[in-house]
């Protein structure tokens, strides 16, 4: 969505009308009405049934907004409407998209309404391509049989064979999928992607955060056809990124040669492998216990440290640059050394399934064992300061055989691949740790702490005014106070009568608006909530990947922005400077190294003038007008465009 207008409340009559349109479009079964006037005989039950269906599709708090965007290769501009709402206990999300009288559900709607659309399946490696905007080609379909309603121009959902009950992509059938009797060897597009988990619709929130993680399974979406049979049918396919017809651009899959070795067949879920990918590893494909997962992760980290010690024996730090952030430890010193050979093992071997539950506690366990030294940074992130490479646990570690690519193995001394675990991740022997910020998901949360004079407002809700609150959490607390003190106007529910607490704590008479409100003795309810928020102390949290608000210590003040400045030096020579990336878990030097290659220009990193020597802010400078390249590099690292402030001094105006 390039442009979206402000949200506006949806009238009850309009909401019912749109919900009924959805019910008709998707042929949803509605409880039949009865002529019996006795509620016990069903009429009231039917009425409640249609009301519940409408609320499940469009909650009562639904709002709407017009938007414009571009579609297709010719970037045709189209307009439409988004419907935004929040189900009980959930954050406000885009639930529906309407373009040319056609309503398209988002994944959030599908996750709450099983069987709303026909559900198609495809291998996970194909699904990842679909989540990048590609169309689904006919050979990528898992089946037949296919749902009867998956006809041409119908809206369908797509899930992976690995998570068959979780729709991740919403699309439109461009052919009659339901009538297909065979897909192997077929050509052409089957489903055009409209929306997917990970796009802008999915990530939209009022506060500029990110999207909600998909559940592992959703009851009610179970396939009647049996996904086990579908997986067997898909055993013949591999990913092919090339187009299978002129004007292609989708994800195709092709038949696999019968002469390929067994090791190749085990690697069907890994994209882009042309040669024999793995050596056989004798590791049972079973459900691991927590103790077994703990042991596998513990040994993988020891293997990673042993590997670096062996190939970088002359370096005091054995090729590692300290301090190392916790995510880099996991992605570069643990995951590549996990003995993963199948998708099932890849799903089981997750740090969340260990007894430690997260990377920080995992690292602290090694600290407790005196194998390394760690420290908590501001914000709660853990970093490793040093490793005792001479500990007998590391020096005496006996490496095990890893699934590996056909390059120099983890134990070769020639600088080949560092291991093949973690779903094919590898690190170059002796190379510095990779930039773990690439591909990260960031979300920004604005929090508010009420000031002391607002304490009476929290008494009626038994809430503490010392806690931090989201704006959505403060609103019901304020409403509770208004109701307990009987301050809501009897003639207009949107007006609030002021009492001494509100008059003194919120409206101090310092502005003309304050004096007008105090003179009237009343204020609109929404305006009161807005003034309470402004009178609170702001805090913020920037969450990374799967971090939660409870795990990270909030910082005072509004969330920072990354500043990009273009200025002229030495006449007409333009340079582009960027600062403030550290708050978003981005390493300035690694970013500068990438920009140097991407822009084919010289770069430098230095301390920003005026920043504190104790907590320096670094400034990255690139020769030339490189604003777009910087924004692209930041977006790769999860930084949203609205978090970036651009000051173009070469034109004398701020953008």
mmCIF file of C-alpha atoms in Angstrom, residues 115 119-122 142-147 160-165 221-234:
data_model
loop_
_atom_site.group_PDB
_atom_site.id
_atom_site.type_symbol
_atom_site.label_atom_id
_atom_site.label_comp_id
_atom_site.label_asym_id
_atom_site.label_seq_id
_atom_site.Cartn_x
_atom_site.Cartn_y
_atom_site.Cartn_z
ATOM 1 C CA UNK A 115 -12.546 -23.368 5.907
ATOM 2 C CA UNK A 119 -6.998 -24.596 1.052
ATOM 3 C CA UNK A 120 -4.248 -25.706 -1.333
ATOM 4 C CA UNK A 121 -0.860 -27.135 -0.339
ATOM 5 C CA UNK A 122 2.692 -26.911 -1.639
ATOM 6 C CA UNK A 142 0.260 -30.855 -3.934
ATOM 7 C CA UNK A 143 -2.430 -33.147 -5.254
ATOM 8 C CA UNK A 144 -4.823 -34.138 -6.728
ATOM 9 C CA UNK A 145 -7.490 -34.284 -5.416
ATOM 10 C CA UNK A 146 -8.176 -30.559 -4.938
ATOM 11 C CA UNK A 147 -11.008 -28.697 -3.162
ATOM 12 C CA UNK A 160 2.890 -25.749 3.318
ATOM 13 C CA UNK A 161 2.961 -29.522 3.606
ATOM 14 C CA UNK A 162 5.023 -29.061 6.757
ATOM 15 C CA UNK A 163 2.303 -26.920 8.404
ATOM 16 C CA UNK A 164 -0.774 -28.031 6.485
ATOM 17 C CA UNK A 165 -3.319 -26.305 8.755
ATOM 18 C CA UNK A 221 -8.185 -26.327 8.735
ATOM 19 C CA UNK A 222 -7.383 -30.034 8.666
ATOM 20 C CA UNK A 223 -7.409 -31.430 5.162
ATOM 21 C CA UNK A 224 -9.960 -34.122 4.385
ATOM 22 C CA UNK A 225 -7.677 -35.453 1.690
ATOM 23 C CA UNK A 226 -4.802 -36.342 4.003
ATOM 24 C CA UNK A 227 -1.553 -34.382 3.813
ATOM 25 C CA UNK A 228 0.489 -37.543 4.246
ATOM 26 C CA UNK A 229 -0.740 -38.683 0.833
ATOM 27 C CA UNK A 230 0.038 -35.246 -0.592
ATOM 28 C CA UNK A 231 3.599 -35.387 0.712
ATOM 29 C CA UNK A 232 4.099 -38.724 -0.995
ATOM 30 C CA UNK A 233 2.776 -37.266 -4.244
ATOM 31 C CA UNK A 234 5.219 -34.344 -3.999
#
